Coordinates of C-alpha atoms in Angstrom, one line a residue:
Chain P
M21 CA 0.0 0.0 0.0
A22 CA 3.0 2.3 0.6
E23 CA 3.4 2.3 -3.2
I24 CA 0.0 3.9 -3.7
I25 CA 1.0 6.8 -1.6
S26 CA 4.2 7.5 -3.5
D27 CA 2.4 6.9 -6.8
A28 CA -0.2 9.6 -6.2
V29 CA 2.3 12.4 -5.7
P30 CA 3.3 12.9 -9.3
A31 CA -0.3 13.3 -10.3
V32 CA -0.5 16.3 -8.0
K33 CA 2.7 17.8 -9.3
R34 CA 1.4 17.5 -12.9
Y35 CA -1.6 19.7 -11.9
G36 CA -3.5 17.4 -14.3
P37 CA -7.2 16.8 -14.1
S38 CA -8.0 16.1 -10.5
S39 CA -10.1 13.1 -11.4
S40 CA -7.1 11.1 -12.2
A41 CA -5.6 12.0 -8.8
A42 CA -8.7 10.7 -7.1
A43 CA -8.5 7.3 -8.7
E44 CA -6.3 4.3 -8.2
K45 CA -3.5 3.3 -10.5
P46 CA -4.6 0.7 -13.1
W47 CA -2.7 -2.2 -11.4
V48 CA -4.4 -1.4 -8.1
K49 CA -7.7 -1.3 -9.8
W50 CA -7.3 -4.6 -11.5
T51 CA -5.9 -6.2 -8.4
F52 CA -9.1 -5.2 -6.5
I53 CA -11.3 -6.4 -9.3
S54 CA -9.5 -9.8 -9.4
L55 CA -9.7 -10.1 -5.7
A56 CA -13.4 -9.3 -5.7
G57 CA -13.9 -11.8 -8.6
L58 CA -12.2 -14.5 -6.5
V59 CA -14.4 -13.7 -3.5
L60 CA -17.5 -13.9 -5.7
L61 CA -16.3 -17.2 -7.3
W62 CA -15.6 -18.8 -3.9
L63 CA -18.5 -17.5 -1.8
I64 CA -21.3 -17.5 -4.3
V65 CA -20.6 -19.2 -7.7
L66 CA -19.0 -22.3 -6.2
P67 CA -22.1 -23.3 -4.2
L68 CA -24.2 -22.7 -7.3
I69 CA -22.0 -25.1 -9.4
T70 CA -21.9 -27.6 -6.7
V71 CA -25.7 -28.0 -6.6
M72 CA -25.8 -28.7 -10.3
S73 CA -22.8 -31.0 -10.4
E74 CA -23.9 -33.1 -7.4
A75 CA -27.4 -33.3 -8.8
L76 CA -26.2 -34.7 -12.1
K77 CA -23.4 -36.8 -10.7
K78 CA -25.2 -40.1 -11.3
G79 CA -26.6 -39.0 -14.6
W80 CA -29.9 -37.7 -16.0
D81 CA -31.8 -40.8 -15.2
V82 CA -31.3 -40.5 -11.5
Y83 CA -31.9 -36.8 -11.7
L84 CA -35.2 -37.1 -13.5
A85 CA -36.3 -40.0 -11.3
A86 CA -35.7 -37.9 -8.2
L87 CA -37.8 -35.1 -9.6
S88 CA -40.7 -37.4 -10.7
D89 CA -40.8 -39.3 -7.4
P90 CA -44.3 -39.0 -5.9
D91 CA -43.0 -37.6 -2.7
A92 CA -41.0 -34.9 -4.5
L93 CA -44.1 -34.0 -6.6
S94 CA -46.3 -33.8 -3.5
A95 CA -43.6 -31.6 -1.8
L96 CA -43.7 -29.4 -4.9
R97 CA -47.5 -29.2 -4.8
L98 CA -47.4 -28.2 -1.1
T99 CA -44.7 -25.6 -1.6
L100 CA -46.7 -24.0 -4.5
L101 CA -49.9 -24.1 -2.4
V102 CA -48.3 -22.5 0.6
A103 CA -46.8 -19.7 -1.5
A104 CA -50.1 -19.2 -3.3
I105 CA -51.7 -18.5 0.1
A106 CA -49.0 -16.6 1.9
V107 CA -47.7 -14.4 -0.9
P108 CA -51.0 -12.7 -1.9
L109 CA -52.0 -12.1 1.7
N110 CA -48.7 -10.5 2.6
S111 CA -48.6 -8.5 -0.6
I112 CA -52.0 -7.0 0.0
F113 CA -51.1 -6.3 3.6
G114 CA -47.8 -4.9 2.5
V115 CA -49.4 -2.3 0.2
I116 CA -51.9 -1.3 2.9
A117 CA -49.2 -0.9 5.6
A118 CA -46.9 1.0 3.2
W119 CA -49.7 3.3 2.3
T120 CA -50.6 4.0 5.9
L121 CA -47.0 4.4 6.9
T122 CA -45.9 6.7 4.1
K123 CA -48.9 8.8 3.1
F124 CA -49.8 10.0 6.6
R125 CA -48.0 11.5 9.6
F126 CA -48.9 10.3 13.0
R127 CA -47.3 9.5 16.3
G128 CA -45.8 6.1 16.9
K129 CA -45.0 5.7 13.2
N130 CA -41.4 4.7 13.9
L131 CA -42.5 2.1 16.4
L132 CA -44.8 0.6 13.8
I133 CA -42.0 0.4 11.3
T134 CA -39.8 -1.3 13.8
L135 CA -42.5 -3.8 14.6
L136 CA -42.9 -4.5 10.9
D137 CA -39.2 -5.6 10.9
L138 CA -39.6 -8.0 13.8
P139 CA -39.9 -11.2 11.7
F140 CA -36.6 -10.4 10.1
A141 CA -34.9 -10.0 13.5
V142 CA -36.3 -13.2 15.0
S143 CA -34.7 -16.5 14.3
P144 CA -36.9 -18.6 11.9
V145 CA -36.9 -21.4 14.4
I146 CA -38.6 -19.1 16.9
G147 CA -41.0 -18.2 14.1
G148 CA -42.1 -21.8 14.1
L149 CA -41.9 -22.3 17.9
I150 CA -44.5 -19.6 18.7
F151 CA -47.1 -21.3 16.6
V152 CA -46.4 -24.6 18.3
L153 CA -46.8 -22.8 21.7
I154 CA -50.2 -21.6 20.6
F155 CA -51.7 -24.4 18.5
G156 CA -49.6 -27.4 19.6
R157 CA -51.0 -30.2 21.7
Q158 CA -49.7 -28.5 25.0
G159 CA -50.4 -25.0 23.6
W160 CA -52.9 -22.4 24.4
L161 CA -55.5 -23.6 22.0
G162 CA -54.3 -27.2 21.9
P163 CA -57.0 -28.9 24.0
W164 CA -59.8 -26.9 22.2
L165 CA -58.5 -27.7 18.8
E166 CA -58.1 -31.4 19.7
S167 CA -61.7 -31.6 20.9
H168 CA -62.9 -30.1 17.7
D169 CA -60.6 -32.3 15.6
I170 CA -58.8 -29.4 14.0
K171 CA -55.2 -29.9 13.1
I172 CA -52.9 -26.9 12.7
I173 CA -49.5 -28.0 13.9
F174 CA -48.0 -30.9 11.8
A175 CA -50.5 -29.9 9.1
V176 CA -50.8 -27.5 6.3
P177 CA -52.4 -24.6 8.2
G178 CA -49.3 -24.5 10.6
I179 CA -47.0 -24.4 7.6
V180 CA -49.0 -21.5 6.1
L181 CA -48.9 -19.6 9.4
A182 CA -45.2 -20.0 9.9
T183 CA -44.6 -18.9 6.3
L184 CA -46.9 -15.9 6.7
F185 CA -44.8 -14.9 9.8
V186 CA -41.4 -15.1 8.2
T187 CA -42.4 -13.5 4.9
F188 CA -44.5 -10.8 6.6
P189 CA -42.2 -7.7 6.1
F190 CA -40.9 -8.3 2.5
V191 CA -43.4 -6.3 0.4
A192 CA -43.9 -3.4 2.9
K193 CA -40.1 -3.2 3.4
E194 CA -39.6 -2.8 -0.3
L195 CA -42.4 -0.2 -0.8
I196 CA -41.9 2.1 2.2
P197 CA -38.6 3.7 1.1
L198 CA -40.0 4.0 -2.5
M199 CA -43.3 5.6 -1.4
E200 CA -41.5 7.8 1.2
E201 CA -39.4 9.2 -1.6
Q202 CA -42.4 9.8 -3.9
G203 CA -44.2 11.8 -1.2
T204 CA -47.9 12.7 -1.4
K205 CA -48.0 15.5 -4.0
E206 CA -49.4 13.5 -6.8
E207 CA -52.1 11.9 -4.7
E208 CA -53.0 15.3 -3.2
A209 CA -53.3 16.7 -6.7
A210 CA -55.7 13.8 -7.5
V211 CA -57.8 14.7 -4.5
T212 CA -58.2 18.3 -5.5
L213 CA -59.2 17.1 -8.9
G214 CA -62.0 15.1 -7.3
A215 CA -60.6 11.6 -7.3
R216 CA -61.8 9.1 -4.8
G217 CA -59.8 6.7 -2.7
W218 CA -59.6 3.7 -5.0
Q219 CA -59.2 5.9 -8.1
I220 CA -56.2 7.6 -6.5
F221 CA -54.7 4.2 -5.6
W222 CA -55.2 2.6 -9.0
R223 CA -54.5 5.6 -11.2
V224 CA -51.8 7.4 -9.3
T225 CA -50.1 5.4 -6.6
L226 CA -50.0 1.9 -8.2
P227 CA -48.4 3.0 -11.5
N228 CA -45.7 4.7 -9.5
I229 CA -44.9 1.7 -7.3
K230 CA -45.6 -1.2 -9.6
W231 CA -42.0 -2.3 -10.2
G232 CA -41.0 -2.0 -6.6
L233 CA -44.2 -3.9 -5.6
L234 CA -43.4 -6.7 -8.1
Y235 CA -39.8 -6.9 -6.8
G236 CA -41.2 -7.2 -3.2
I237 CA -43.6 -9.9 -4.3
I238 CA -40.9 -12.1 -6.0
L239 CA -38.6 -11.7 -2.9
C240 CA -41.6 -12.7 -0.7
N241 CA -42.3 -15.6 -3.0
A242 CA -38.7 -16.8 -3.0
R243 CA -38.6 -16.8 0.8
A244 CA -42.1 -18.4 1.0
M245 CA -41.0 -21.3 -1.2
G246 CA -37.6 -21.6 0.3
E247 CA -38.3 -21.2 4.1
F248 CA -36.8 -24.0 6.1
G249 CA -36.3 -23.3 9.8
A250 CA -39.8 -22.1 10.7
V251 CA -41.6 -24.6 8.5
S252 CA -39.4 -27.4 9.8
V253 CA -40.6 -26.8 13.4
V254 CA -44.3 -26.9 12.5
S255 CA -44.4 -29.4 9.7
G256 CA -43.8 -32.7 11.4
H257 CA -42.1 -34.0 8.3
I258 CA -44.8 -36.3 7.2
R259 CA -43.8 -37.6 3.7
G260 CA -46.3 -36.9 1.0
E261 CA -48.4 -34.7 3.4
T262 CA -46.5 -32.0 5.2
N263 CA -43.2 -32.0 3.4
T264 CA -42.3 -28.9 1.4
L265 CA -39.4 -28.9 -1.1
P266 CA -36.7 -27.6 1.3
L267 CA -37.8 -30.2 3.8
H268 CA -37.7 -32.9 1.2
V269 CA -34.1 -31.8 0.4
E270 CA -33.2 -32.4 4.1
I271 CA -34.9 -35.8 4.3
L272 CA -33.2 -37.1 1.2
Y273 CA -29.9 -35.8 2.4
N274 CA -30.2 -37.4 5.8
E275 CA -31.0 -40.7 4.1
Y276 CA -27.7 -40.3 2.1
Q277 CA -29.6 -40.1 -1.2
F278 CA -27.3 -37.2 -2.1
S279 CA -28.0 -37.1 -5.8
A280 CA -31.7 -37.1 -5.3
S281 CA -31.4 -34.4 -2.6
F282 CA -29.4 -32.2 -4.9
A283 CA -31.8 -32.8 -7.7
V284 CA -34.6 -31.4 -5.6
A285 CA -32.3 -28.6 -4.5
S286 CA -31.6 -27.7 -8.1
L287 CA -35.3 -27.0 -8.5
L288 CA -35.0 -24.5 -5.7
L289 CA -31.8 -23.1 -7.2
L290 CA -33.8 -22.5 -10.4
L291 CA -36.4 -20.6 -8.3
A292 CA -33.5 -18.4 -7.0
V293 CA -32.1 -17.8 -10.4
I294 CA -35.5 -16.8 -11.8
T295 CA -36.0 -14.5 -8.8
L296 CA -32.6 -12.8 -9.5
L297 CA -33.4 -12.4 -13.2
L298 CA -36.8 -10.9 -12.5
K299 CA -35.3 -8.6 -9.8
H300 CA -32.7 -7.4 -12.3
W301 CA -35.5 -6.7 -14.9
F302 CA -37.8 -4.9 -12.3
T303 CA -35.0 -2.7 -11.0
R304 CA -34.1 -1.7 -14.5
K305 CA -37.7 -0.8 -15.3
N306 CA -37.9 1.1 -12.0
A307 CA -34.9 3.2 -13.0
H308 CA -36.7 4.4 -16.1
Chain N
M26 CA -57.1 22.0 0.6
T27 CA -60.6 20.8 0.8
V28 CA -62.8 21.5 3.7
V29 CA -63.4 17.8 4.4
S30 CA -59.7 17.1 4.9
V31 CA -59.4 19.6 7.7
R32 CA -61.1 17.4 10.2
K33 CA -59.8 17.5 13.7
Q34 CA -57.2 14.8 13.8
G35 CA -55.6 15.1 17.1
R36 CA -52.7 17.4 16.7
N37 CA -54.3 19.5 14.0
Q38 CA -52.6 17.6 11.2
R39 CA -54.4 17.9 8.0
R40 CA -55.0 14.5 6.3
V41 CA -55.7 15.2 2.7
L42 CA -55.6 11.6 1.5
P43 CA -58.3 9.1 2.3
G44 CA -57.8 5.7 3.9
F45 CA -56.0 6.5 7.1
G46 CA -58.5 5.0 9.5
I47 CA -59.1 1.8 7.6
G48 CA -55.4 1.4 6.6
M49 CA -54.2 1.9 10.1
G50 CA -56.9 -0.5 11.4
L51 CA -56.0 -3.2 8.9
T52 CA -52.3 -2.8 9.4
V53 CA -52.5 -3.1 13.2
L54 CA -55.0 -6.0 13.0
Y55 CA -53.0 -8.0 10.5
M56 CA -49.7 -7.3 12.2
S57 CA -51.2 -8.4 15.6
L58 CA -52.6 -11.6 14.2
I59 CA -49.6 -12.8 12.3
V60 CA -46.7 -11.3 14.4
L61 CA -47.5 -9.7 17.7
V62 CA -49.9 -12.2 19.3
P63 CA -47.9 -15.2 18.2
L64 CA -44.7 -13.7 19.5
S65 CA -46.4 -12.8 22.8
A66 CA -47.0 -16.5 23.3
L67 CA -43.3 -16.7 24.2
L68 CA -43.6 -14.0 26.8
L69 CA -47.0 -14.9 28.3
N70 CA -45.8 -18.5 28.8
Q71 CA -48.1 -21.2 30.0
T72 CA -45.6 -24.0 29.5
G73 CA -45.0 -24.2 33.2
L74 CA -41.8 -22.2 32.9
T75 CA -40.9 -20.9 36.3
W76 CA -38.1 -18.5 37.2
E77 CA -36.1 -21.4 38.6
K78 CA -36.7 -23.6 35.6
F79 CA -35.8 -20.6 33.3
W80 CA -32.6 -20.0 35.2
S81 CA -31.5 -23.6 35.3
V82 CA -32.1 -23.9 31.5
A83 CA -30.4 -20.6 30.8
T84 CA -27.3 -21.5 32.8
D85 CA -27.1 -25.1 31.7
P86 CA -23.6 -25.7 30.3
R87 CA -24.9 -27.1 27.0
V88 CA -27.2 -24.1 26.5
L89 CA -24.4 -21.7 27.4
A90 CA -22.1 -23.5 25.0
S91 CA -24.7 -23.1 22.2
Y92 CA -24.8 -19.4 22.7
R93 CA -21.0 -19.2 22.7
V94 CA -20.9 -21.1 19.4
S95 CA -23.7 -18.9 17.9
L96 CA -22.2 -15.6 19.0
T97 CA -18.6 -16.4 18.1
T98 CA -19.3 -17.9 14.6
A99 CA -21.8 -15.1 13.8
S100 CA -19.5 -12.3 14.8
L101 CA -16.5 -13.8 13.0
A102 CA -18.6 -14.3 9.9
A103 CA -20.0 -10.8 10.1
L104 CA -16.5 -9.4 10.4
A105 CA -15.2 -11.3 7.4
D106 CA -18.3 -10.2 5.5
T107 CA -17.6 -6.6 6.4
I108 CA -14.1 -6.7 4.9
L109 CA -15.1 -8.7 1.8
G110 CA -18.3 -6.8 1.4
L111 CA -16.5 -3.5 1.4
L112 CA -14.1 -4.8 -1.3
L113 CA -17.1 -6.0 -3.4
A114 CA -19.1 -2.8 -3.0
W115 CA -16.0 -0.7 -3.8
V116 CA -15.3 -2.6 -7.0
L117 CA -18.9 -2.6 -8.1
V118 CA -19.3 1.2 -7.5
R119 CA -16.0 2.6 -8.5
Y120 CA -14.8 0.5 -11.4
D121 CA -16.1 -0.4 -14.8
F122 CA -15.3 -3.8 -16.3
P123 CA -17.0 -6.4 -18.4
G124 CA -19.6 -8.6 -16.7
K125 CA -20.1 -6.1 -13.9
K126 CA -23.9 -6.4 -14.0
I127 CA -23.8 -10.2 -13.6
W128 CA -21.4 -9.8 -10.6
D129 CA -23.9 -7.3 -9.1
A130 CA -26.8 -9.6 -9.6
L131 CA -24.9 -12.6 -8.1
I132 CA -24.5 -10.7 -4.8
D133 CA -28.2 -11.2 -4.1
L134 CA -28.1 -15.0 -4.6
P135 CA -27.9 -15.7 -0.8
F136 CA -31.1 -13.7 -0.4
A137 CA -32.9 -15.7 -3.0
L138 CA -31.5 -19.2 -2.5
P139 CA -33.3 -21.3 0.1
T140 CA -31.1 -21.8 3.1
A141 CA -31.4 -25.6 3.0
V142 CA -29.9 -25.6 -0.5
A143 CA -27.0 -23.4 0.6
G144 CA -26.6 -25.8 3.6
V145 CA -26.3 -29.0 1.5
A146 CA -24.1 -27.3 -1.1
L147 CA -21.7 -25.8 1.4
T148 CA -21.4 -29.1 3.2
A149 CA -20.5 -30.9 -0.1
I150 CA -17.8 -28.2 -0.8
Y151 CA -16.2 -28.3 2.6
S152 CA -16.5 -32.0 3.7
Y153 CA -13.3 -34.1 3.5
N154 CA -14.0 -35.3 -0.1
G155 CA -15.4 -31.9 -1.3
W156 CA -13.7 -29.4 -3.7
I157 CA -12.3 -27.2 -0.9
G158 CA -12.5 -29.7 2.0
S159 CA -10.2 -32.1 0.2
L160 CA -7.6 -29.3 -0.2
L161 CA -7.8 -28.4 3.5
E162 CA -7.8 -32.0 4.8
P163 CA -4.0 -32.6 4.2
L164 CA -3.3 -29.3 6.0
G165 CA -5.1 -30.7 9.0
I166 CA -7.9 -28.2 8.7
K167 CA -11.4 -29.6 9.3
A168 CA -13.9 -27.2 7.6
A169 CA -17.2 -29.1 7.6
F170 CA -18.5 -30.3 11.0
S171 CA -16.5 -27.7 12.9
P172 CA -17.0 -24.0 14.0
L173 CA -15.1 -23.0 10.8
G174 CA -17.8 -24.6 8.7
I175 CA -20.6 -22.8 10.6
T176 CA -18.7 -19.5 10.1
L177 CA -18.3 -20.2 6.3
A178 CA -22.1 -20.9 6.0
L179 CA -22.9 -17.7 7.9
M180 CA -20.5 -15.8 5.7
F181 CA -22.5 -16.9 2.6
I182 CA -25.8 -15.9 4.2
G183 CA -24.5 -12.5 5.4
I184 CA -22.4 -11.1 2.5
P185 CA -25.3 -9.4 0.7
F186 CA -26.3 -7.4 3.8
V187 CA -22.9 -5.7 3.9
V188 CA -22.6 -5.1 0.1
R189 CA -26.2 -3.7 -0.2
T190 CA -25.8 -1.4 2.8
V191 CA -22.4 0.0 1.7
Q192 CA -23.1 0.3 -2.0
P193 CA -25.7 3.1 -2.0
V194 CA -23.6 5.2 0.4
L195 CA -20.5 4.8 -1.7
E196 CA -22.6 5.8 -4.8
D197 CA -23.8 8.9 -3.2
A198 CA -20.5 10.0 -1.8
E199 CA -19.2 13.2 -3.1
R200 CA -16.0 12.8 -5.1
D201 CA -15.1 16.5 -4.6
T202 CA -13.5 16.0 -1.2
E203 CA -11.5 13.1 -2.4
E204 CA -10.2 15.2 -5.3
A205 CA -9.5 18.1 -3.0
A206 CA -7.5 15.8 -0.8
A207 CA -5.6 14.5 -3.8
T208 CA -4.7 18.0 -5.0
L209 CA -3.6 18.9 -1.5
G210 CA -1.1 16.1 -1.9
A211 CA -2.7 13.2 0.0
G212 CA -2.0 9.8 -1.4
R213 CA -4.8 7.5 -2.4
W214 CA -4.4 5.3 0.7
R215 CA -4.4 8.3 3.0
T216 CA -7.4 9.8 1.2
F217 CA -9.2 6.4 1.7
C218 CA -8.4 6.3 5.4
T219 CA -9.1 9.9 6.2
I220 CA -11.9 10.9 3.8
I221 CA -13.6 7.8 2.5
L222 CA -13.5 5.4 5.3
P223 CA -15.1 7.7 8.0
G224 CA -18.1 8.2 5.7
L225 CA -18.4 4.5 5.2
L226 CA -18.2 3.7 8.9
P227 CA -22.0 3.9 9.6
P228 CA -23.0 1.7 6.7
L229 CA -20.2 -0.8 7.5
L230 CA -21.3 -1.0 11.1
T231 CA -24.9 -1.4 10.0
G232 CA -24.0 -4.1 7.5
F233 CA -22.0 -5.9 10.2
A234 CA -24.9 -5.7 12.6
L235 CA -27.4 -7.0 10.0
A236 CA -25.1 -9.9 9.0
F237 CA -24.5 -10.7 12.7
A238 CA -28.2 -10.6 13.6
R239 CA -29.1 -12.8 10.7
G240 CA -26.2 -15.2 11.6
I241 CA -27.4 -15.6 15.2
G242 CA -30.8 -16.8 14.2
E243 CA -29.8 -18.7 11.1
Y244 CA -30.7 -22.4 11.0
G245 CA -31.1 -23.9 7.5
S246 CA -27.7 -23.3 6.1
V247 CA -26.0 -24.3 9.3
V248 CA -27.5 -27.6 10.4
F249 CA -26.0 -29.5 7.6
I250 CA -22.5 -28.3 7.9
S251 CA -22.2 -27.9 11.7
G252 CA -22.3 -31.6 12.6
N253 CA -24.5 -30.6 15.6
M254 CA -22.2 -31.9 18.4
P255 CA -23.4 -30.7 21.8
M256 CA -21.0 -28.3 23.5
K257 CA -18.9 -27.9 20.3
T258 CA -20.9 -27.2 17.1
E259 CA -24.4 -27.0 18.4
I260 CA -26.0 -23.5 17.6
A261 CA -28.7 -22.0 19.8
P262 CA -31.6 -22.3 17.2
L263 CA -30.8 -26.0 16.8
L264 CA -31.0 -26.5 20.5
I265 CA -34.5 -25.0 20.5
M266 CA -35.4 -27.5 17.8
T267 CA -33.9 -30.4 19.8
K268 CA -35.8 -29.4 22.9
L269 CA -39.0 -29.2 21.0
E270 CA -38.5 -32.7 19.5
Q271 CA -38.1 -33.9 23.1
F272 CA -41.4 -32.1 23.9
D273 CA -39.5 -29.9 26.4
Y274 CA -41.6 -26.9 25.5
A275 CA -40.5 -25.0 28.7
G276 CA -36.9 -25.5 27.9
A277 CA -37.3 -24.5 24.2
T278 CA -39.1 -21.4 25.4
A279 CA -36.3 -20.5 27.8
V280 CA -33.6 -20.8 25.1
A281 CA -35.8 -18.9 22.6
L282 CA -36.4 -16.1 25.1
I283 CA -32.7 -15.4 25.5
L284 CA -32.2 -15.6 21.7
L285 CA -35.1 -13.2 21.3
L286 CA -33.6 -10.8 23.8
I287 CA -30.3 -10.7 21.9
S288 CA -32.2 -10.2 18.6
F289 CA -34.2 -7.3 20.0
A290 CA -31.0 -5.6 21.3
L291 CA -29.5 -6.0 17.9
L292 CA -32.6 -4.6 16.2
L293 CA -32.5 -1.6 18.4
G294 CA -28.8 -1.1 17.7
I295 CA -29.4 -1.4 14.0
N296 CA -32.2 1.2 14.1
L297 CA -29.9 3.6 16.0
L298 CA -27.1 2.9 13.5
Q299 CA -29.4 3.6 10.6
H300 CA -30.6 6.8 12.2
W301 CA -27.0 7.8 12.7
S302 CA -25.9 7.0 9.2
R303 CA -28.9 9.0 7.8
K304 CA -27.8 11.9 9.9
T305 CA -24.2 11.8 8.8
A306 CA -25.2 11.4 5.2
R307 CA -26.9 14.8 5.3

């Protein structure tokens, strides 16, 4: 690093354009870029390649067999079902919360924003535990549920609840900074022109936030489909019934069916890659 | 302003836009149903958890060891992420090179990839016959099934937090001061230390705290690589899981309460940090 110091001095002596003095020498720049590339390769690309290579280690037949296994298919169906319930609910709520928190001023607003963040701060395992404490056999409502023959824990409703909890903040978190920045001028103008509530939302607010909203929804969806800790606590791991895709990865892995486990994992990797591509597209649209 | 909007709303704030009442009502109702009431189940315990029981669980050597493992691995991982994240953010903001957009997109992969997938992939990489694990094995370094493995998994999970916190601040930073420092004869390294780094301190600390907070609660990516040996590589969230599987609800609640306390303290710290960094940015 001592070399950088001595290198910069001539630039000042030259009285040249200051921008060159406030930049690194090319070799420093390319060293940093190569180091960053190595970090990226090691931390992020390597796990990506590993999933694919392990999944295809025993050939396409094993790969396709693992994906068409009835248990894998039922896990896929359950994962899609849970996301189909949790994502719309949390998206609608996210828009309402963001509207309330950004278009009005009131006391206790910061507290509400902090509370909104809670599921991000809490360990996913705790996110599952709390529902076991309420609906589990020894929980608050346990005896009542049992006498009415309603199953929540170790059943689909519990998985949906745990997923709702962990994915709760995504959409609102994405919208709040965006809507804060946009302010209320356009909506106020609409009011003075005689627009009603829904009209303002559909015609003024929604077009302004749509790309941010879509981005929040796909992030929420990725987490809803990929959640492991919280769902693991409430699911009970019943094959073909309460197994989601991430749980199916775990079961196969623990049974030393590594290729099958990575084959199912590759499906989830695909979900992540699609999410990233859509994110890239939405943020570019948002910039325009 | 219309007459309707000038209703008396407490502290004579004029609410021009409609939907405050119903929006507020729905927000609070939904948040209570999904988050607040369930979380309060931990506090208003009815699992038969007494103070004595709580204390004996909280000070149990195995429980204490799990907190030690969680805290040390999460802080080491967050520290490593802070350094590597700064490098990545710097390169992505300050330099132009081919493929930059793909690099930038890849940073978000840990956000989008289900943690269980990360867990099995990292275990495959670092176990004794894996791509990196087999290189470390002759050196006598055990990566998988050791605290090092947990740290590596948490580094993967935490890296985007640092990059995405530092990046916008670096983008907004005024280059004028740096150029002034350079014309006044300061070398690049000195400019970095005295001009750039102080401005980056708030986002770096925030990024560290975010990665740390995520690391403490993380479960999916860690269970596979940690080996789950009590006293050695058992993390706190896993211990909650183990106690639940033994139907020890009171014990699970006790471990969770302490974990929750640490998370709340971190959340508070992060909020203060973000407040501070917004102030210094102005």
